[in-house]
Amino acid sequence: MCGRYVSTRRPQDLAGVFDVTSWDPAQELAPSWNVAPTDDVWSVLERVERDTGEITRQLRPLRWGLVPSWAKSLNVGAKMINARVETVAEKPAYRRAFAKRRCLLPADGFYEWQAIAATETTKARKQPYFISPEDGRVMALAGLYEYWRDPDVSDDDAPGAWWMTCTIITTEATDAAGHVHPRMPLAIAPADWNAWLDPDHHDADELRALLAAPAAGHLNSRAVSTAVNNVRNNGPHLLDAADDDHV
């Protein structure tokens, strides 16, 4: 699974990397070295403008944890932060979004935890690892997004009436992530960004083909501070190398 990741790039930089054509500078998110479920996260998506019919590529914040349109509560999203690539096109919670509402979730890298067995002198524990591209480029994690209407808010135009939420698609882990955890987030290669984001692209087989190469390989993995285990901790110190005695 992918339960935490790092996203520290400025929205201005992300807009340039992803050729964004629409972004509201008033929408701001602080850099985060410990992005957690239900946090607001940057996303890149394409939408058809109602007035003009034009497709625009947008950079906008979404709430991490997908809430299907038919869900009764926003709290459902906390359990739906990941969608498995093996079933994402068929599972009721995700299939409509897979067909129509795909996005990219920019990340510097992600965390996974390796189970460490107990010894005669130490307790069993989980060691966090930070996994990121070797070249330092931004990862474009494959995501889906949905709209959810809060039934407790009567006015459609009132704040909190509509929520946009998202999930990250995961697959079997390979490369540097494989020795840490059996699952990992899928990243879309830059050459496939257009096809993945295109809201008029509905061919399920072609879309699945874009999800075939996890992160395109070339990942680094290193043990980091256990401070990341606490969602309240944040800052670049979370990427400090773990003590050799605790790896």
PDB file of C-alpha atoms in Angstrom:
ATOM      1  CA  MET A   1       0.000   0.000   0.000  1.00  0.00           C
ATOM      2  CA  CYS A   2       0.965   3.649   0.000  1.00  0.00           C
ATOM      3  CA  GLY A   3       0.036   5.278   3.291  1.00  0.00           C
ATOM      4  CA  ARG A   4       2.440   8.233   3.467  1.00  0.00           C
ATOM      5  CA  TYR A   5       4.416  10.236   0.962  1.00  0.00           C
ATOM      6  CA  VAL A   6       6.429  13.420   0.513  1.00  0.00           C
ATOM      7  CA  SER A   7       5.263  16.416  -1.530  1.00  0.00           C
ATOM      8  CA  THR A   8       7.353  19.563  -1.141  1.00  0.00           C
ATOM      9  CA  ARG A   9       7.461  21.186  -4.582  1.00  0.00           C
ATOM     10  CA  ARG A  10       5.934  24.615  -5.059  1.00  0.00           C
ATOM     11  CA  PRO A  11       2.690  24.788  -7.055  1.00  0.00           C
ATOM     12  CA  GLN A  12       4.389  27.153  -9.504  1.00  0.00           C
ATOM     13  CA  ASP A  13       6.989  24.480 -10.216  1.00  0.00           C
ATOM     14  CA  LEU A  14       4.399  21.723 -10.526  1.00  0.00           C
ATOM     15  CA  ALA A  15       2.372  23.825 -12.956  1.00  0.00           C
ATOM     16  CA  GLY A  16       5.435  24.094 -15.178  1.00  0.00           C
ATOM     17  CA  VAL A  17       6.392  20.421 -14.979  1.00  0.00           C
ATOM     18  CA  PHE A  18       2.894  19.209 -15.856  1.00  0.00           C
ATOM     19  CA  ASP A  19       1.986  21.911 -18.426  1.00  0.00           C
ATOM     20  CA  VAL A  20      -0.934  23.082 -16.308  1.00  0.00           C
ATOM     21  CA  THR A  21      -3.203  25.612 -18.038  1.00  0.00           C
ATOM     22  CA  SER A  22      -5.445  26.458 -15.076  1.00  0.00           C
ATOM     23  CA  TRP A  23      -4.394  27.059 -11.490  1.00  0.00           C
ATOM     24  CA  ASP A  24      -5.764  29.359  -8.806  1.00  0.00           C
ATOM     25  CA  PRO A  25      -2.812  30.934  -6.930  1.00  0.00           C
ATOM     26  CA  ALA A  26      -5.145  31.494  -3.976  1.00  0.00           C
ATOM     27  CA  GLN A  27      -5.170  27.726  -3.433  1.00  0.00           C
ATOM     28  CA  GLU A  28      -2.110  26.901  -1.359  1.00  0.00           C
ATOM     29  CA  LEU A  29      -0.747  23.815   0.350  1.00  0.00           C
ATOM     30  CA  ALA A  30       2.287  23.838   2.595  1.00  0.00           C
ATOM     31  CA  PRO A  31       5.193  21.545   1.698  1.00  0.00           C
ATOM     32  CA  SER A  32       4.809  18.225   3.506  1.00  0.00           C
ATOM     33  CA  TRP A  33       7.344  15.535   4.368  1.00  0.00           C
ATOM     34  CA  ASN A  34       4.586  13.424   5.918  1.00  0.00           C
ATOM     35  CA  VAL A  35       1.495  13.473   3.720  1.00  0.00           C
ATOM     36  CA  ALA A  36      -1.123  11.319   5.445  1.00  0.00           C
ATOM     37  CA  PRO A  37      -4.623  10.037   4.624  1.00  0.00           C
ATOM     38  CA  THR A  38      -7.357  12.713   4.653  1.00  0.00           C
ATOM     39  CA  ASP A  39      -4.748  15.448   4.026  1.00  0.00           C
ATOM     40  CA  ASP A  40      -5.276  17.806   1.099  1.00  0.00           C
ATOM     41  CA  VAL A  41      -2.800  16.964  -1.663  1.00  0.00           C
ATOM     42  CA  TRP A  42      -1.859  18.473  -5.006  1.00  0.00           C
ATOM     43  CA  SER A  43      -3.357  16.819  -8.070  1.00  0.00           C
ATOM     44  CA  VAL A  44      -3.126  17.311 -11.820  1.00  0.00           C
ATOM     45  CA  LEU A  45      -6.318  16.576 -13.743  1.00  0.00           C
ATOM     46  CA  GLU A  46      -8.155  17.521 -16.911  1.00  0.00           C
ATOM     47  CA  ARG A  47     -11.741  18.733 -17.033  1.00  0.00           C
ATOM     48  CA  VAL A  48     -14.101  19.851 -19.775  1.00  0.00           C
ATOM     49  CA  GLU A  49     -15.231  23.446 -19.236  1.00  0.00           C
ATOM     50  CA  ARG A  50     -19.024  23.645 -19.309  1.00  0.00           C
ATOM     51  CA  ASP A  51     -19.159  27.041 -20.989  1.00  0.00           C
ATOM     52  CA  THR A  52     -16.663  26.423 -23.785  1.00  0.00           C
ATOM     53  CA  GLY A  53     -16.296  22.633 -24.062  1.00  0.00           C
ATOM     54  CA  GLU A  54     -12.538  23.179 -23.852  1.00  0.00           C
ATOM     55  CA  ILE A  55     -10.389  20.708 -21.925  1.00  0.00           C
ATOM     56  CA  THR A  56      -8.159  22.401 -19.367  1.00  0.00           C
ATOM     57  CA  ARG A  57      -5.336  20.856 -17.362  1.00  0.00           C
ATOM     58  CA  GLN A  58      -5.682  21.931 -13.763  1.00  0.00           C
ATOM     59  CA  LEU A  59      -3.572  21.885 -10.625  1.00  0.00           C
ATOM     60  CA  ARG A  60      -5.824  21.675  -7.602  1.00  0.00           C
ATOM     61  CA  PRO A  61      -5.955  20.284  -4.061  1.00  0.00           C
ATOM     62  CA  LEU A  62      -7.922  17.106  -3.387  1.00  0.00           C
ATOM     63  CA  ARG A  63      -8.613  15.263  -0.133  1.00  0.00           C
ATOM     64  CA  TRP A  64      -6.658  11.998  -0.012  1.00  0.00           C
ATOM     65  CA  GLY A  65      -9.077   9.112   0.526  1.00  0.00           C
ATOM     66  CA  LEU A  66     -11.641   8.560  -2.213  1.00  0.00           C
ATOM     67  CA  VAL A  67     -15.310   8.916  -1.271  1.00  0.00           C
ATOM     68  CA  PRO A  68     -17.669   7.386  -3.871  1.00  0.00           C
ATOM     69  CA  SER A  69     -20.623   9.532  -4.886  1.00  0.00           C
ATOM     70  CA  TRP A  70     -23.008   7.044  -3.242  1.00  0.00           C
ATOM     71  CA  ALA A  71     -21.215   6.989   0.126  1.00  0.00           C
ATOM     72  CA  LYS A  72     -23.191   8.181   3.143  1.00  0.00           C
ATOM     73  CA  SER A  73     -20.246   9.723   4.972  1.00  0.00           C
ATOM     74  CA  LEU A  74     -16.996  11.493   4.185  1.00  0.00           C
ATOM     75  CA  ASN A  75     -15.335   9.186   6.713  1.00  0.00           C
ATOM     76  CA  VAL A  76     -15.373   6.365   4.143  1.00  0.00           C
ATOM     77  CA  GLY A  77     -12.397   8.003   2.472  1.00  0.00           C
ATOM     78  CA  ALA A  78      -9.972   7.147   5.285  1.00  0.00           C
ATOM     79  CA  LYS A  79     -10.256   3.492   4.252  1.00  0.00           C
ATOM     80  CA  MET A  80      -9.951   4.141   0.515  1.00  0.00           C
ATOM     81  CA  ILE A  81      -6.569   5.786   0.124  1.00  0.00           C
ATOM     82  CA  ASN A  82      -5.373   3.048  -2.269  1.00  0.00           C
ATOM     83  CA  ALA A  83      -6.954   1.186  -5.175  1.00  0.00           C
ATOM     84  CA  ARG A  84      -5.390  -2.072  -6.369  1.00  0.00           C
ATOM     85  CA  VAL A  85      -4.464  -2.039 -10.060  1.00  0.00           C
ATOM     86  CA  GLU A  86      -5.663  -5.637 -10.377  1.00  0.00           C
ATOM     87  CA  THR A  87      -9.294  -4.682  -9.621  1.00  0.00           C
ATOM     88  CA  VAL A  88      -9.543  -0.914 -10.069  1.00  0.00           C
ATOM     89  CA  ALA A  89     -11.407  -1.076 -13.393  1.00  0.00           C
ATOM     90  CA  GLU A  90     -14.130  -3.383 -12.027  1.00  0.00           C
ATOM     91  CA  LYS A  91     -14.557  -2.573  -8.336  1.00  0.00           C
ATOM     92  CA  PRO A  92     -17.767  -0.524  -7.799  1.00  0.00           C
ATOM     93  CA  ALA A  93     -16.042   2.118  -5.686  1.00  0.00           C
ATOM     94  CA  TYR A  94     -13.504   2.931  -8.394  1.00  0.00           C
ATOM     95  CA  ARG A  95     -14.726   1.843 -11.841  1.00  0.00           C
ATOM     96  CA  ARG A  96     -16.548   5.080 -12.739  1.00  0.00           C
ATOM     97  CA  ALA A  97     -13.575   7.170 -11.694  1.00  0.00           C
ATOM     98  CA  PHE A  98     -11.213   4.869 -13.613  1.00  0.00           C
ATOM     99  CA  ALA A  99     -13.293   5.421 -16.745  1.00  0.00           C
ATOM    100  CA  LYS A 100     -13.753   9.193 -16.398  1.00  0.00           C
ATOM    101  CA  ARG A 101     -11.822  10.840 -13.570  1.00  0.00           C
ATOM    102  CA  ARG A 102      -8.121  10.020 -13.566  1.00  0.00           C
ATOM    103  CA  CYS A 103      -5.442  12.252 -12.113  1.00  0.00           C
ATOM    104  CA  LEU A 104      -1.758  12.472 -11.267  1.00  0.00           C
ATOM    105  CA  LEU A 105      -0.586  13.054  -7.705  1.00  0.00           C
ATOM    106  CA  PRO A 106       2.874  14.684  -7.643  1.00  0.00           C
ATOM    107  CA  ALA A 107       5.282  13.269  -5.060  1.00  0.00           C
ATOM    108  CA  ASP A 108       8.962  13.547  -4.202  1.00  0.00           C
ATOM    109  CA  GLY A 109       8.819   9.927  -3.054  1.00  0.00           C
ATOM    110  CA  PHE A 110       6.912   7.662  -0.686  1.00  0.00           C
ATOM    111  CA  TYR A 111       7.390   5.734   2.540  1.00  0.00           C
ATOM    112  CA  GLU A 112       7.044   2.028   3.164  1.00  0.00           C
ATOM    113  CA  TRP A 113       7.651   0.044   6.340  1.00  0.00           C
ATOM    114  CA  GLN A 114       9.641  -3.169   6.607  1.00  0.00           C
ATOM    115  CA  ALA A 115       8.758  -5.622   9.371  1.00  0.00           C
ATOM    116  CA  ILE A 116      11.813  -6.404  11.538  1.00  0.00           C
ATOM    117  CA  ALA A 117      11.588  -9.588  13.565  1.00  0.00           C
ATOM    118  CA  ALA A 118      12.327  -9.594  17.269  1.00  0.00           C
ATOM    119  CA  THR A 119      15.706 -10.764  18.528  1.00  0.00           C
ATOM    120  CA  GLU A 120      16.941 -11.752  21.946  1.00  0.00           C
ATOM    121  CA  THR A 121      17.674  -8.126  22.735  1.00  0.00           C
ATOM    122  CA  THR A 122      15.142  -6.150  20.648  1.00  0.00           C
ATOM    123  CA  LYS A 123      11.388  -6.115  20.118  1.00  0.00           C
ATOM    124  CA  ALA A 124       9.689  -6.638  16.759  1.00  0.00           C
ATOM    125  CA  ARG A 125       9.248  -3.342  14.953  1.00  0.00           C
ATOM    126  CA  LYS A 126       8.706  -1.683  11.598  1.00  0.00           C
ATOM    127  CA  GLN A 127      11.491   0.304   9.964  1.00  0.00           C
ATOM    128  CA  PRO A 128      10.410   3.137   7.630  1.00  0.00           C
ATOM    129  CA  TYR A 129      12.116   3.545   4.253  1.00  0.00           C
ATOM    130  CA  PHE A 130      11.960   6.506   1.894  1.00  0.00           C
ATOM    131  CA  ILE A 131      11.685   5.410  -1.741  1.00  0.00           C
ATOM    132  CA  SER A 132      12.247   7.965  -4.503  1.00  0.00           C
ATOM    133  CA  PRO A 133      13.450   8.290  -8.114  1.00  0.00           C
ATOM    134  CA  GLU A 134      17.199   8.003  -8.602  1.00  0.00           C
ATOM    135  CA  ASP A 135      17.260  11.169 -10.709  1.00  0.00           C
ATOM    136  CA  GLY A 136      15.349  13.266  -8.158  1.00  0.00           C
ATOM    137  CA  ARG A 137      12.526  14.068 -10.559  1.00  0.00           C
ATOM    138  CA  VAL A 138       8.949  14.373  -9.412  1.00  0.00           C
ATOM    139  CA  MET A 139       6.897  11.172  -9.328  1.00  0.00           C
ATOM    140  CA  ALA A 140       3.482  11.340 -11.005  1.00  0.00           C
ATOM    141  CA  LEU A 141       1.501   8.818  -8.978  1.00  0.00           C
ATOM    142  CA  ALA A 142      -1.484   7.327 -10.790  1.00  0.00           C
ATOM    143  CA  GLY A 143      -4.667   8.476  -9.103  1.00  0.00           C
ATOM    144  CA  LEU A 144      -8.436   8.655  -9.425  1.00  0.00           C
ATOM    145  CA  TYR A 145     -10.747  11.364  -8.131  1.00  0.00           C
ATOM    146  CA  GLU A 146     -14.423  11.638  -7.296  1.00  0.00           C
ATOM    147  CA  TYR A 147     -17.053  14.214  -6.316  1.00  0.00           C
ATOM    148  CA  TRP A 148     -19.069  13.734  -3.142  1.00  0.00           C
ATOM    149  CA  ARG A 149     -22.107  15.804  -2.153  1.00  0.00           C
ATOM    150  CA  ASP A 150     -22.560  16.258   1.596  1.00  0.00           C
ATOM    151  CA  PRO A 151     -26.278  15.581   2.274  1.00  0.00           C
ATOM    152  CA  ASP A 152     -26.140  17.611   5.484  1.00  0.00           C
ATOM    153  CA  VAL A 153     -25.469  20.847   3.551  1.00  0.00           C
ATOM    154  CA  SER A 154     -28.666  22.105   1.942  1.00  0.00           C
ATOM    155  CA  ASP A 155     -27.252  24.714  -0.443  1.00  0.00           C
ATOM    156  CA  ASP A 156     -25.252  23.408  -3.439  1.00  0.00           C
ATOM    157  CA  ASP A 157     -23.141  26.545  -3.435  1.00  0.00           C
ATOM    158  CA  ALA A 158     -22.385  26.579   0.283  1.00  0.00           C
ATOM    159  CA  PRO A 159     -18.867  25.821   1.553  1.00  0.00           C
ATOM    160  CA  GLY A 160     -18.509  22.113   2.264  1.00  0.00           C
ATOM    161  CA  ALA A 161     -21.397  21.094   0.019  1.00  0.00           C
ATOM    162  CA  TRP A 162     -19.061  19.401  -2.476  1.00  0.00           C
ATOM    163  CA  TRP A 163     -15.858  17.491  -1.826  1.00  0.00           C
ATOM    164  CA  MET A 164     -13.267  16.281  -4.307  1.00  0.00           C
ATOM    165  CA  THR A 165     -11.371  13.248  -3.073  1.00  0.00           C
ATOM    166  CA  CYS A 166      -8.724  10.957  -4.524  1.00  0.00           C
ATOM    167  CA  THR A 167      -6.998   7.595  -4.247  1.00  0.00           C
ATOM    168  CA  ILE A 168      -3.598   6.229  -5.324  1.00  0.00           C
ATOM    169  CA  ILE A 169      -3.383   3.129  -7.522  1.00  0.00           C
ATOM    170  CA  THR A 170      -0.982   0.476  -6.225  1.00  0.00           C
ATOM    171  CA  THR A 171       0.646  -2.649  -7.654  1.00  0.00           C
ATOM    172  CA  GLU A 172       3.064  -5.390  -6.684  1.00  0.00           C
ATOM    173  CA  ALA A 173       6.355  -3.873  -5.562  1.00  0.00           C
ATOM    174  CA  THR A 174       9.444  -4.147  -7.711  1.00  0.00           C
ATOM    175  CA  ASP A 175      12.881  -2.561  -7.884  1.00  0.00           C
ATOM    176  CA  ALA A 176      14.118  -0.931  -4.661  1.00  0.00           C
ATOM    177  CA  ALA A 177      10.683  -1.098  -3.054  1.00  0.00           C
ATOM    178  CA  GLY A 178      10.341  -4.846  -3.426  1.00  0.00           C
ATOM    179  CA  HIS A 179      12.513  -5.774  -0.461  1.00  0.00           C
ATOM    180  CA  VAL A 180      10.652  -3.385   1.833  1.00  0.00           C
ATOM    181  CA  HIS A 181       6.960  -4.014   1.175  1.00  0.00           C
ATOM    182  CA  PRO A 182       4.910  -6.188  -1.237  1.00  0.00           C
ATOM    183  CA  ARG A 183       2.897  -3.241  -2.625  1.00  0.00           C
ATOM    184  CA  MET A 184       3.859   0.152  -4.019  1.00  0.00           C
ATOM    185  CA  PRO A 185       2.201   3.113  -5.766  1.00  0.00           C
ATOM    186  CA  LEU A 186       2.163   3.189  -9.549  1.00  0.00           C
ATOM    187  CA  ALA A 187       3.765   6.139 -11.294  1.00  0.00           C
ATOM    188  CA  ILE A 188       2.851   7.233 -14.817  1.00  0.00           C
ATOM    189  CA  ALA A 189       5.720   7.915 -17.222  1.00  0.00           C
ATOM    190  CA  PRO A 190       5.801  11.475 -18.665  1.00  0.00           C
ATOM    191  CA  ALA A 191       5.159  10.129 -22.179  1.00  0.00           C
ATOM    192  CA  ASP A 192       1.840   8.707 -20.939  1.00  0.00           C
ATOM    193  CA  TRP A 193       0.571  11.693 -18.928  1.00  0.00           C
ATOM    194  CA  ASN A 194      -1.607  12.991 -21.756  1.00  0.00           C
ATOM    195  CA  ALA A 195      -3.284   9.646 -22.380  1.00  0.00           C
ATOM    196  CA  TRP A 196      -3.886   9.008 -18.674  1.00  0.00           C
ATOM    197  CA  LEU A 197      -5.408  12.436 -18.002  1.00  0.00           C
ATOM    198  CA  ASP A 198      -7.540  12.661 -21.170  1.00  0.00           C
ATOM    199  CA  PRO A 199     -11.183  12.622 -19.963  1.00  0.00           C
ATOM    200  CA  ASP A 200     -12.281  11.372 -23.399  1.00  0.00           C
ATOM    201  CA  HIS A 201     -10.059   8.287 -23.153  1.00  0.00           C
ATOM    202  CA  HIS A 202     -12.330   5.435 -22.053  1.00  0.00           C
ATOM    203  CA  ASP A 203     -10.698   2.270 -23.419  1.00  0.00           C
ATOM    204  CA  ALA A 204     -10.099   0.160 -20.300  1.00  0.00           C
ATOM    205  CA  ASP A 205      -7.471  -2.079 -21.917  1.00  0.00           C
ATOM    206  CA  GLU A 206      -5.447   0.888 -23.175  1.00  0.00           C
ATOM    207  CA  LEU A 207      -5.681   2.571 -19.788  1.00  0.00           C
ATOM    208  CA  ARG A 208      -4.531  -0.594 -18.012  1.00  0.00           C
ATOM    209  CA  ALA A 209      -1.531  -0.720 -20.345  1.00  0.00           C
ATOM    210  CA  LEU A 210      -0.404   2.656 -18.987  1.00  0.00           C
ATOM    211  CA  LEU A 211      -0.184   1.061 -15.545  1.00  0.00           C
ATOM    212  CA  ALA A 212       2.121  -1.782 -16.531  1.00  0.00           C
ATOM    213  CA  ALA A 213       5.522  -0.422 -15.475  1.00  0.00           C
ATOM    214  CA  PRO A 214       5.672   0.487 -11.773  1.00  0.00           C
ATOM    215  CA  ALA A 215       7.481   3.818 -11.431  1.00  0.00           C
ATOM    216  CA  ALA A 216       9.503   2.933 -14.560  1.00  0.00           C
ATOM    217  CA  GLY A 217      12.108   1.409 -12.231  1.00  0.00           C
ATOM    218  CA  HIS A 218      15.202   3.351 -11.152  1.00  0.00           C
ATOM    219  CA  LEU A 219      14.223   3.904  -7.533  1.00  0.00           C
ATOM    220  CA  ASN A 220      16.384   4.501  -4.488  1.00  0.00           C
ATOM    221  CA  SER A 221      15.440   3.116  -1.085  1.00  0.00           C
ATOM    222  CA  ARG A 222      16.948   4.119   2.247  1.00  0.00           C
ATOM    223  CA  ALA A 223      16.056   3.661   5.882  1.00  0.00           C
ATOM    224  CA  VAL A 224      14.951   6.888   7.560  1.00  0.00           C
ATOM    225  CA  SER A 225      14.040   8.216  10.967  1.00  0.00           C
ATOM    226  CA  THR A 226      11.174   6.552  12.817  1.00  0.00           C
ATOM    227  CA  ALA A 227       9.862  10.063  13.501  1.00  0.00           C
ATOM    228  CA  VAL A 228       7.756   9.659  10.357  1.00  0.00           C
ATOM    229  CA  ASN A 229       5.673   7.064  12.212  1.00  0.00           C
ATOM    230  CA  ASN A 230       3.847   9.890  13.983  1.00  0.00           C
ATOM    231  CA  VAL A 231       1.590  11.814  11.577  1.00  0.00           C
ATOM    232  CA  ARG A 232       2.026  14.944  13.698  1.00  0.00           C
ATOM    233  CA  ASN A 233       5.732  15.091  12.818  1.00  0.00           C
ATOM    234  CA  ASN A 234       6.722  16.988   9.708  1.00  0.00           C
ATOM    235  CA  GLY A 235       9.799  18.594   8.201  1.00  0.00           C
ATOM    236  CA  PRO A 236      12.899  17.623   6.220  1.00  0.00           C
ATOM    237  CA  HIS A 237      14.405  15.901   9.266  1.00  0.00           C
ATOM    238  CA  LEU A 238      12.053  12.972   8.556  1.00  0.00           C
ATOM    239  CA  LEU A 239      14.348  12.041   5.669  1.00  0.00           C
ATOM    240  CA  ASP A 240      17.419  11.818   7.902  1.00  0.00           C
ATOM    241  CA  ALA A 241      19.171   8.481   7.615  1.00  0.00           C
ATOM    242  CA  ALA A 242      18.235   5.953  10.276  1.00  0.00           C
ATOM    243  CA  ASP A 243      20.751   5.014  12.930  1.00  0.00           C
ATOM    244  CA  ASP A 244      22.808   2.027  11.770  1.00  0.00           C
ATOM    245  CA  ASP A 245      21.978   0.346  15.055  1.00  0.00           C
ATOM    246  CA  HIS A 246      18.279   0.485  14.232  1.00  0.00           C
ATOM    247  CA  VAL A 247      18.195  -0.743  10.622  1.00  0.00           C
TER     248      VAL A 247
END
